[in-house]
Tab-separated table of C-alpha atoms and ligand atoms in Angstrom:
chain	number	residue	atom	x	y	z
W	17	MET	CA	0.051	0.085	-0.348
W	18	LYS	CA	3.230	2.547	-0.323
W	19	ASP	CA	2.346	5.904	-1.710
W	20	MET	CA	-0.807	4.160	-2.630
W	21	THR	CA	-3.979	6.747	-2.215
W	22	ILE	CA	-6.737	5.389	0.219
W	23	VAL	CA	-10.000	7.599	0.747
W	24	LEU	CA	-11.526	6.871	4.313
W	25	GLY	CA	-14.724	7.253	4.700
W	26	ILE	CA	-16.327	7.287	8.209
W	27	THR	CA	-19.884	7.536	8.694
W	28	GLY	CA	-21.786	8.023	12.014
W	29	GLY	CA	-21.700	4.879	14.517
W	30	ILE	CA	-19.847	4.306	17.575
W	31	ALA	CA	-16.986	2.135	15.937
W	32	ALA	CA	-16.193	5.397	14.159
W	33	TYR	CA	-13.153	5.492	17.209
W	34	LYS	CA	-11.644	2.606	15.294
W	35	ALA	CA	-11.348	4.673	11.910
W	36	ALA	CA	-8.770	5.740	14.337
W	37	MET	CA	-6.856	3.102	14.210
W	38	LEU	CA	-7.661	2.379	11.078
W	39	ALA	CA	-6.329	5.951	9.466
W	40	SER	CA	-3.030	4.779	11.979
W	41	LEU	CA	-2.624	1.791	10.214
W	42	LEU	CA	-2.919	2.528	7.237
W	43	THR	CA	-0.017	5.959	7.312
W	44	LYS	CA	2.176	3.613	8.839
W	45	ARG	CA	2.587	1.505	6.053
W	46	GLY	CA	2.816	4.371	3.893
W	47	ALA	CA	-0.018	5.388	2.204
W	48	LYS	CA	-1.586	8.599	1.665
W	49	VAL	CA	-5.017	8.060	3.727
W	50	ILE	CA	-7.528	11.305	3.003
W	51	THR	CA	-9.729	10.478	5.109
W	52	VAL	CA	-14.357	11.524	4.344
W	53	MET	CA	-16.639	11.943	7.231
W	54	THR	CA	-20.504	12.743	7.206
W	55	LYS	CA	-22.000	14.825	9.122
W	56	GLY	CA	-22.750	12.095	11.504
W	57	ALA	CA	-19.523	10.861	11.771
W	58	THR	CA	-17.820	13.504	13.560
W	59	ALA	CA	-20.998	13.401	15.868
W	60	PHE	CA	-18.382	10.289	17.245
W	61	ILE	CA	-15.631	11.564	16.231
W	62	THR	CA	-13.424	14.761	15.108
W	63	PRO	CA	-12.093	15.728	11.226
W	64	LEU	CA	-9.278	16.615	14.182
W	65	THR	CA	-8.425	13.145	14.955
W	66	LEU	CA	-7.984	12.261	11.461
W	67	GLN	CA	-5.888	15.498	10.009
W	68	SER	CA	-3.003	14.371	13.339
W	69	LEU	CA	-2.778	11.113	12.249
W	70	THR	CA	-2.996	10.800	8.869
W	71	HIS	CA	-0.909	14.413	8.219
W	72	GLN	CA	-3.874	15.035	5.474
W	73	PRO	CA	-6.989	17.110	4.640
W	74	VAL	CA	-10.025	15.954	5.724
W	75	TYR	CA	-13.094	16.845	4.516
W	76	THR	CA	-16.960	16.264	5.541
W	77	ASP	CA	-19.075	18.580	3.267
W	78	ILE	CA	-19.764	17.585	-0.193
W	79	PHE	CA	-20.197	22.022	-0.912
W	80	ASP	CA	-16.235	22.672	1.163
W	81	GLU	CA	-14.383	24.114	-2.404
W	82	ARG	CA	-11.181	24.427	-1.145
W	83	ASP	CA	-9.857	25.255	-5.573
W	84	PRO	CA	-11.351	26.304	-7.573
W	85	SER	CA	-10.114	25.526	-10.201
W	86	ARG	CA	-11.044	22.092	-9.016
W	87	ILE	CA	-14.560	19.735	-8.140
W	88	THR	CA	-13.426	17.780	-5.279
W	89	HIS	CA	-15.700	15.107	-5.073
W	90	ILE	CA	-13.526	14.030	-9.051
W	91	ASP	CA	-11.084	14.967	-7.423
W	92	LEU	CA	-11.064	12.475	-4.466
W	93	ALA	CA	-12.548	9.394	-6.234
W	94	ASP	CA	-9.911	9.846	-9.554
W	95	SER	CA	-7.196	10.199	-7.616
W	96	ALA	CA	-8.725	6.882	-4.529
W	97	ASP	CA	-6.293	3.702	-5.978
W	98	LEU	CA	-8.978	1.758	-2.852
W	99	VAL	CA	-12.042	3.940	-1.599
W	100	VAL	CA	-13.392	1.807	2.356
W	101	VAL	CA	-16.109	2.587	4.589
W	102	ALA	CA	-15.353	2.164	7.973
W	103	PRO	CA	-17.513	2.362	9.914
W	104	ALA	CA	-20.815	1.431	7.032
W	105	THR	CA	-23.611	2.650	8.847
W	106	ALA	CA	-27.061	1.353	8.086
W	107	ASP	CA	-27.989	4.069	6.780
W	108	PHE	CA	-24.930	5.275	4.916
W	109	ILE	CA	-25.616	0.942	3.019
W	110	ALA	CA	-29.382	2.134	1.915
W	111	ARG	CA	-27.593	4.691	1.138
W	112	ALA	CA	-24.875	3.990	-1.651
W	113	ALA	CA	-27.318	1.251	-2.705
W	114	GLN	CA	-29.705	3.474	-4.128
W	115	GLY	CA	-26.340	5.674	-6.145
W	116	MET	CA	-27.708	8.760	-3.981
W	117	ALA	CA	-24.616	11.381	-4.139
W	118	ASP	CA	-26.138	13.271	-1.674
W	119	ASP	CA	-23.246	14.324	0.586
W	120	LEU	CA	-19.233	13.964	0.231
W	121	LEU	CA	-18.545	10.119	1.044
W	122	THR	CA	-21.599	8.856	-1.412
W	123	ALA	CA	-21.048	11.245	-4.338
W	124	VAL	CA	-17.197	10.247	-4.060
W	125	LEU	CA	-17.940	7.043	-3.757
W	126	LEU	CA	-20.401	7.674	-6.971
W	127	ALA	CA	-17.358	9.276	-9.202
W	128	THR	CA	-14.032	6.432	-8.122
W	129	THR	CA	-13.502	4.109	-10.382
W	130	ALA	CA	-11.550	2.178	-7.747
W	131	PRO	CA	-11.736	-0.582	-5.988
W	132	VAL	CA	-14.505	-0.528	-2.888
W	133	VAL	CA	-14.316	-1.906	1.078
W	134	LEU	CA	-16.931	-1.921	3.207
W	135	ALA	CA	-16.817	-2.573	6.350
W	136	PRO	CA	-20.051	-2.366	8.300
W	137	ALA	CA	-20.550	-1.739	11.584
W	138	MET	CA	-24.266	-2.376	13.607
W	139	ASN	CA	-26.635	-3.358	16.005
W	140	VAL	CA	-27.377	-7.449	15.920
W	141	HIS	CA	-30.846	-7.347	14.814
W	142	MET	CA	-29.855	-3.893	12.049
W	143	TYR	CA	-27.590	-5.693	10.043
W	144	ALA	CA	-29.833	-8.731	10.173
W	145	HIS	CA	-32.840	-7.278	9.157
W	146	PRO	CA	-33.722	-8.229	5.279
W	147	ILE	CA	-33.692	-4.513	3.631
W	148	PHE	CA	-30.322	-3.580	5.051
W	149	LEU	CA	-29.433	-6.976	3.654
W	150	GLN	CA	-31.113	-6.750	0.207
W	151	ASN	CA	-28.627	-3.381	0.060
W	152	LEU	CA	-25.279	-5.282	0.473
W	153	GLU	CA	-25.852	-7.973	-1.140
W	154	ARG	CA	-26.979	-4.531	-4.323
W	155	LEU	CA	-23.080	-3.126	-3.189
W	156	ARG	CA	-21.721	-6.533	-3.574
W	157	ASP	CA	-23.270	-7.654	-7.119
W	158	VAL	CA	-21.781	-4.182	-8.292
W	159	GLY	CA	-18.406	-5.585	-6.983
W	160	TYR	CA	-17.928	-3.683	-3.589
W	161	TYR	CA	-16.073	-5.963	-1.560
W	162	VAL	CA	-17.895	-6.400	2.136
W	163	ALA	CA	-15.517	-7.595	4.769
W	164	GLU	CA	-18.068	-8.846	7.091
W	165	PRO	CA	-18.461	-7.588	10.408
W	166	GLY	CA	-17.428	-9.750	13.739
W	167	VAL	CA	-19.570	-11.723	16.351
W	168	GLY	CA	-18.912	-9.986	19.310
W	169	PRO	CA	-20.308	-8.163	22.020
W	170	LEU	CA	-21.972	-4.379	21.008
W	171	ALA	CA	-22.382	-1.039	22.068
W	172	CYS	CA	-26.761	-1.579	22.354
W	173	GLY	CA	-25.709	-3.540	24.443
W	174	TYR	CA	-26.450	-7.202	22.968
W	175	THR	CA	-24.561	-8.943	21.805
W	176	GLY	CA	-24.672	-10.792	17.924
W	177	LYS	CA	-22.781	-10.299	14.410
W	178	GLY	CA	-22.099	-6.681	13.634
W	179	ARG	CA	-18.630	-5.933	15.395
W	180	LEU	CA	-16.663	-3.504	12.879
W	181	MET	CA	-13.802	-5.649	11.531
W	182	GLU	CA	-10.883	-5.430	13.236
W	183	PRO	CA	-8.465	-2.638	12.437
W	184	ASP	CA	-5.346	-4.771	11.752
W	185	GLU	CA	-7.919	-7.258	9.753
W	186	ILE	CA	-9.669	-3.700	7.840
W	187	VAL	CA	-5.256	-3.127	6.315
W	188	GLU	CA	-4.979	-7.277	5.970
W	189	PHE	CA	-8.838	-7.108	3.757
W	190	MET	CA	-7.878	-4.376	1.210
W	191	ASP	CA	-4.320	-5.901	0.557
W	192	MET	CA	-6.406	-8.549	-0.628
W	193	VAL	CA	-8.620	-6.331	-2.711
W	194	LEU	CA	-5.595	-4.874	-4.144
W	195	THR	CA	-3.246	-8.636	-5.053
W	196	PRO	CA	-3.876	-10.410	-8.324
W	197	LYS	CA	-5.769	-13.117	-8.242
W	198	ARG	CA	-3.237	-14.771	-10.015
W	199	MET	CA	-4.764	-18.390	-8.127
W	200	SER	CA	-8.432	-17.380	-8.406
W	201	GLY	CA	-10.695	-19.997	-7.950
W	202	LYS	CA	-7.319	-22.875	-6.580
W	203	ARG	CA	-7.724	-25.126	-3.790
W	204	VAL	CA	-4.660	-24.454	-1.454
W	205	LEU	CA	-4.384	-26.690	0.974
W	206	ILE	CA	-0.846	-26.011	3.774
W	207	THR	CA	0.207	-27.638	6.466
W	208	ALA	CA	3.026	-24.843	9.046
W	209	GLY	CA	4.234	-25.894	12.143
W	210	PRO	CA	6.220	-28.191	14.869
W	211	THR	CA	4.360	-30.973	15.282
W	212	ARG	CA	3.990	-32.622	19.103
W	213	GLU	CA	4.266	-35.956	20.392
W	214	ARG	CA	3.219	-36.816	23.960
W	215	ILE	CA	5.555	-38.651	26.572
W	216	ASP	CA	3.028	-38.249	29.371
W	217	PRO	CA	-0.016	-35.434	29.874
W	218	VAL	CA	2.354	-33.093	30.784
W	219	ARG	CA	5.506	-33.053	28.251
W	220	TYR	CA	5.951	-34.021	24.697
W	221	LEU	CA	8.588	-33.710	21.355
W	222	SER	CA	8.658	-31.084	18.878
W	223	ASN	CA	11.006	-28.631	18.455
W	224	ASP	CA	11.879	-25.063	16.989
W	225	SER	CA	9.306	-24.519	13.834
W	226	THR	CA	6.737	-21.484	14.771
W	227	GLY	CA	5.054	-21.705	12.645
W	228	THR	CA	5.625	-18.374	9.745
W	229	MET	CA	6.395	-19.547	7.532
W	230	GLY	CA	3.700	-21.951	6.044
W	231	TYR	CA	0.890	-18.729	7.713
W	232	ALA	CA	2.730	-16.686	5.651
W	233	LEU	CA	1.830	-18.868	2.383
W	234	ALA	CA	-1.431	-19.103	3.636
W	235	GLN	CA	-2.158	-15.224	4.234
W	236	MET	CA	-0.601	-14.624	0.498
W	237	ALA	CA	-2.107	-17.434	-0.678
W	238	TRP	CA	-5.190	-16.488	0.019
W	239	ARG	CA	-4.534	-12.677	-0.839
W	240	MET	CA	-3.893	-14.148	-4.038
W	241	GLY	CA	-7.533	-16.312	-4.206
W	242	ALA	CA	-7.715	-19.392	-3.519
W	243	SER	CA	-9.710	-21.104	-1.281
W	244	VAL	CA	-7.722	-22.158	1.405
W	245	THR	CA	-6.977	-24.949	4.214
W	246	LEU	CA	-3.985	-24.213	6.423
W	247	VAL	CA	-3.307	-28.052	9.023
W	248	SER	CA	-1.739	-26.384	11.065
W	249	GLY	CA	0.107	-27.616	13.951
W	250	PRO	CA	0.292	-25.995	18.261
W	251	VAL	CA	2.265	-22.068	17.121
W	252	ALA	CA	1.507	-19.154	18.812
W	253	ILE	CA	0.512	-16.976	15.430
W	254	LYS	CA	-3.049	-15.579	14.945
W	255	PRO	CA	-4.935	-17.416	12.168
W	256	PRO	CA	-5.172	-15.957	8.672
W	257	LEU	CA	-7.729	-13.893	7.769
W	258	GLY	CA	-10.335	-15.692	5.780
W	259	VAL	CA	-8.641	-19.721	6.087
W	260	ASP	CA	-10.091	-21.759	7.246
W	261	VAL	CA	-7.409	-23.123	10.146
W	262	VAL	CA	-7.785	-26.811	11.548
W	263	ASN	CA	-5.196	-27.208	14.146
W	264	VAL	CA	-3.649	-30.684	14.982
W	265	GLU	CA	-0.722	-31.153	17.089
W	266	SER	CA	1.426	-35.051	16.057
W	267	ALA	CA	1.869	-36.337	13.350
W	268	ALA	CA	-0.785	-38.640	12.980
W	269	GLU	CA	-3.506	-36.082	13.672
W	270	MET	CA	-1.168	-33.765	10.133
W	271	ARG	CA	-1.735	-37.049	8.528
W	272	GLU	CA	-5.487	-38.253	8.862
W	273	ILE	CA	-6.248	-34.354	8.256
W	274	VAL	CA	-4.182	-33.730	5.101
W	275	LEU	CA	-4.757	-37.147	3.159
W	276	ALA	CA	-8.057	-37.068	3.722
W	277	ARG	CA	-8.461	-34.153	2.024
W	278	ALA	CA	-5.472	-34.658	-0.879
W	279	SER	CA	-7.297	-35.927	-3.012
W	280	GLU	CA	-9.729	-32.383	-3.520
W	281	GLN	CA	-6.178	-30.194	-4.047
W	282	ASP	CA	-5.497	-27.561	-6.182
W	283	ALA	CA	-1.791	-27.476	-5.186
W	284	ILE	CA	-0.464	-28.588	-0.892
W	285	ILE	CA	2.364	-27.392	0.392
W	286	MET	CA	3.864	-29.020	3.389
W	287	ALA	CA	6.766	-26.283	4.999
W	288	ALA	CA	5.056	-28.185	8.764
W	289	ALA	CA	8.297	-29.999	10.075
W	290	VAL	CA	6.741	-32.860	10.283
W	291	ALA	CA	8.337	-34.724	13.948
W	292	ASP	CA	10.563	-38.050	12.666
W	293	TYR	CA	10.017	-39.724	15.896
W	294	ARG	CA	7.701	-40.671	18.605
W	295	PRO	CA	7.712	-41.929	22.339
W	296	GLY	CA	6.922	-45.901	21.816
W	297	THR	CA	4.345	-45.138	24.676
W	298	VAL	CA	3.023	-42.392	26.093
W	299	SER	CA	2.356	-42.557	29.689
W	300	GLU	CA	-1.600	-41.732	30.616
W	301	ARG	CA	0.232	-40.638	33.914
W	302	LYS	CA	2.902	-38.467	34.483
W	303	LEU	CA	6.631	-40.391	35.209
W	304	LYS	CA	7.738	-39.489	38.174
W	305	LYS	CA	10.761	-39.083	38.197
W	306	ASP	CA	13.678	-42.065	40.103
W	307	ASP	CA	16.561	-42.512	40.261
W	308	GLY	CA	19.079	-42.946	37.672
W	309	THR	CA	19.378	-42.419	33.850
W	310	ARG	CA	15.605	-42.978	31.889
W	311	SER	CA	15.350	-43.521	27.672
W	312	ILE	CA	12.575	-43.796	25.601
W	313	GLU	CA	12.378	-45.734	23.340
W	314	LEU	CA	11.408	-43.577	19.805
W	315	VAL	CA	9.496	-45.000	16.757
W	316	LYS	CA	9.054	-43.495	13.112
W	317	THR	CA	5.883	-40.896	12.256
W	318	PRO	CA	4.516	-41.578	9.121
W	319	ASP	CA	6.033	-39.273	6.952
W	320	ILE	CA	2.475	-37.209	5.037
W	321	LEU	CA	4.642	-36.270	1.959
W	322	MET	CA	6.052	-39.566	0.616
W	323	ASP	CA	2.088	-41.207	1.968
W	324	LEU	CA	0.781	-37.899	-0.797
W	325	ARG	CA	2.643	-40.005	-3.150
W	326	GLU	CA	-0.721	-41.954	-3.202
W	327	ALA	CA	-3.774	-39.675	-1.212
W	328	LYS	CA	-3.282	-36.132	-3.940
W	329	GLY	CA	-5.387	-35.714	-7.075
W	330	ARG	CA	-4.069	-36.920	-10.110
W	331	HIS	CA	-2.836	-32.939	-10.666
W	332	THR	CA	-2.847	-31.627	-7.587
W	333	PHE	CA	0.657	-29.548	-7.587
W	334	VAL	CA	3.135	-30.929	-4.540
W	335	THR	CA	5.128	-28.922	-2.655
W	336	GLY	CA	7.797	-30.356	0.263
W	337	PHE	CA	9.867	-27.372	2.838
W	338	ALA	CA	14.270	-29.435	3.946
W	339	ALA	CA	14.954	-28.096	7.105
W	340	GLU	CA	18.979	-28.523	5.896
W	341	THR	CA	22.100	-27.818	8.392
W	342	HIS	CA	24.167	-29.301	6.069
W	343	ASP	CA	25.191	-31.157	2.351
W	344	ALA	CA	22.211	-28.746	2.356
W	345	GLU	CA	21.773	-29.026	-1.814
W	346	PHE	CA	22.175	-32.293	-1.703
W	347	TYR	CA	19.676	-33.794	0.738
W	348	ALA	CA	17.323	-31.397	-1.318
W	349	LYS	CA	17.387	-33.191	-4.221
W	350	LYS	CA	17.277	-36.916	-2.588
W	351	LYS	CA	13.980	-35.454	-0.932
W	352	LEU	CA	12.577	-34.107	-4.238
W	353	LEU	CA	13.048	-37.269	-5.570
W	354	GLU	CA	12.296	-39.998	-2.398
W	355	LYS	CA	9.389	-38.304	-1.619
W	356	GLY	CA	7.334	-38.032	-5.352
W	357	ALA	CA	6.718	-34.068	-4.816
W	358	ASP	CA	6.813	-31.229	-8.086
W	359	MET	CA	8.708	-28.724	-5.792
W	360	LEU	CA	10.989	-28.625	-3.061
W	361	VAL	CA	11.439	-25.405	-0.447
W	362	LEU	CA	15.777	-25.495	0.576
W	363	ASN	CA	15.773	-23.997	3.808
W	364	ASN	CA	19.237	-23.809	5.443
W	365	VAL	CA	18.003	-23.509	9.058
W	366	LEU	CA	21.516	-22.814	10.105
W	367	GLU	CA	22.251	-18.921	7.680
W	368	PRO	CA	21.667	-16.135	8.913
W	369	GLY	CA	17.666	-14.967	8.413
W	370	ALA	CA	17.031	-17.619	7.362
W	371	GLY	CA	14.798	-20.871	8.357
W	372	PHE	CA	12.871	-21.156	12.024
W	373	GLY	CA	11.493	-17.855	13.624
W	374	PRO	CA	9.686	-15.106	12.309
W	375	GLY	CA	11.511	-12.113	10.665
W	376	THR	CA	12.641	-13.138	6.942
W	377	ASN	CA	13.731	-16.212	4.842
W	378	LYS	CA	16.075	-17.002	2.065
W	379	VAL	CA	15.614	-20.212	0.227
W	380	THR	CA	16.739	-22.296	-3.326
W	381	VAL	CA	13.867	-23.866	-4.668
W	382	PHE	CA	14.357	-27.564	-7.177
W	383	PHE	CA	11.907	-28.543	-9.422
W	384	ALA	CA	11.589	-32.463	-10.524
W	385	ASP	CA	12.983	-31.639	-13.670
W	386	ASP	CA	16.493	-30.654	-12.942
W	387	THR	CA	15.606	-27.165	-13.095
W	388	SER	CA	16.315	-24.932	-8.994
W	389	VAL	CA	15.715	-21.184	-8.332
W	390	ASP	CA	16.935	-18.714	-5.737
W	391	VAL	CA	14.860	-16.418	-4.000
W	392	GLU	CA	16.458	-13.500	-2.400
W	393	LYS	CA	16.582	-13.192	1.759
W	394	GLN	CA	13.349	-10.857	2.143
W	395	PRO	CA	10.846	-11.041	4.922
W	396	LYS	CA	8.480	-14.889	5.114
W	397	LEU	CA	5.211	-12.746	3.241
W	398	ASP	CA	7.180	-12.206	0.169
W	399	VAL	CA	9.365	-15.018	0.044
W	400	ALA	CA	5.634	-16.545	0.354
W	401	LYS	CA	4.462	-14.697	-3.241
W	402	GLU	CA	7.050	-15.645	-4.600
W	403	LEU	CA	6.695	-19.647	-4.378
W	404	LEU	CA	3.091	-19.060	-4.796
W	405	ALA	CA	3.421	-17.426	-8.162
W	406	MET	CA	6.080	-20.477	-8.695
W	407	ILE	CA	3.591	-22.819	-8.166
W	408	SER	CA	0.512	-20.645	-9.798
W	409	GLU	CA	1.795	-20.535	-12.707
W	410	ARG	CA	3.231	-23.922	-12.955
W	411	LEU	CA	-0.723	-24.595	-12.350
W	412	GLN	CA	-0.780	-22.574	-15.933
W	413	GLY	CA	0.777	-24.558	-17.009
W	414	GLN	CA	-1.033	-28.018	-16.158
W	415	LYS	CA	-4.068	-26.311	-17.660
W	416	ASP	CA	-2.782	-25.463	-20.514
W	417	LEU	CA	-0.928	-29.524	-21.534
W	418	ALA	CA	-4.087	-30.035	-19.945
W	419	ASN	CA	-6.021	-28.088	-22.660
W	420	ASP	CA	-3.808	-28.614	-26.021
W	421	GLN	CA	-4.034	-32.363	-24.720
W	422	SER	CA	-7.802	-32.079	-25.493
W	423	VAL	CA	-8.091	-30.185	-27.991
W	424	ASP	CA	-5.461	-33.308	-29.280
W	425	SER	CA	-7.465	-35.593	-28.605
W	426	VAL	CA	-10.731	-33.763	-30.746
H	504	CTP	N1	7.412	-34.550	6.758
H	504	CTP	C1	6.569	-35.342	5.712
H	504	CTP	N2	6.521	-35.873	7.804
H	504	CTP	C2	7.448	-36.285	7.738
H	504	CTP	C3	8.977	-35.449	7.986
H	504	CTP	C4	8.723	-34.359	7.173
H	504	CTP	O1	4.939	-34.873	5.407
H	504	CTP	N3	7.157	-37.265	9.353
H	504	CTP	C5	7.456	-33.516	5.465
H	504	CTP	C6	7.549	-31.858	5.578
H	504	CTP	O2	6.400	-31.427	6.025
H	504	CTP	C7	8.592	-31.807	4.604
H	504	CTP	C8	9.497	-32.655	3.712
H	504	CTP	O3	8.263	-33.798	4.431
H	504	CTP	O4	7.747	-30.756	3.800
H	504	CTP	C9	10.972	-32.645	4.669
H	504	CTP	O5	10.459	-32.644	5.863
H	504	CTP	P1	12.241	-32.581	6.892
H	504	CTP	O6	12.722	-32.634	8.227
H	504	CTP	O7	13.265	-31.447	5.926
H	504	CTP	O8	12.976	-33.686	5.927
H	504	CTP	P2	13.327	-35.180	6.935
H	504	CTP	O9	11.904	-36.277	5.848
H	504	CTP	O10	12.701	-35.604	8.651
H	504	CTP	O11	14.184	-35.754	7.187
H	504	CTP	P3	15.602	-35.649	7.513
H	504	CTP	O12	15.309	-35.015	8.813
H	504	CTP	O13	16.011	-36.555	8.189
H	504	CTP	O14	16.254	-34.673	7.683
């Protein structure tokens, strides 16, 4: 969003105070945020608050023409890379759905050709009212994006659907709207995080994976238009917006979910650091210490990536990861071959700025056709974007090939 112009519309609901946080987040991301407030909005929050946070002018009146050579609502509409209205009240949505232009914000909405995001917020019964829902549907039909409200306690005292989407999630939603939909219509399953293999009710074997790379892949795949399932081991990361998260603990649980859903996926990305061994027996009671040493017998866990060779769909594109500390390229190529993946992402976990943990990654990607690509050190979300671009290119290649073959057979 850096250097983009975002027109932030604020309408008159109690959630208007949260628009200040949204303005601040967008400004910190480097966007030029120009605020347009309805008269109702100014009853809840002042224009000065928005001006102070964005360092940009704030508009409240359609007849406030500051520059005689320009027409404000057309100027604002043309300059916008995206228009976001947060909160959008039922009244505003009704007026917008009628194509009215009776204040500056509705006029900007009619005049803009930029994408529009509406983040409704209101009382639970207002949100469920058929007339409101028809109005919202009408706006969806013309291509407006709706950042759906959450369920929770509302300012009116009710609990239910109607809470404004959290400002950080609205920013993520806007990122999704602005991302080209290279994976539209694709189903992608991603595994992430470590697995835990129980020793007893209070102890387990695990590893240092934080899940960041897998979560970044899920977030980016959703932004690119895919329908995403994230099968996650235990991690301390917020579930990404728009992603179906299935939480698991052990390698066996992860395997069950992945294999059950494998055949319907266009792509599967095995970013999880699956434990290779588990204790042979799990004690139902906490093990008590005694004198002397103790050993735990370890048995191998099933290799999920290996098992995907049978379980995946005919055209599912499978990506594995390899976490290595030495002879990295040798082991990566070996895993690619032995596990039958189409693509393998090599992490040298000892390299600075690569491997486990939040922050950056630096990887080399190997393909089954013996080619490879280096992806330079950058934030994991950007690495995810590059990896998904490679996957979508190959999915497109498969589609083109299938089309050619069907033409041949005609
Ligand atoms: N993997 C898996 N099931 C396992 C172990 C690994 O599906 N039981 C997958 C990982 O998700 C990853 C790839 O296999 O995509 C390689 O994992 P990695 O831990 O690097 O290699 P291992 O096969 O476990 O071999 P080693 O630990 O000896 O390097």
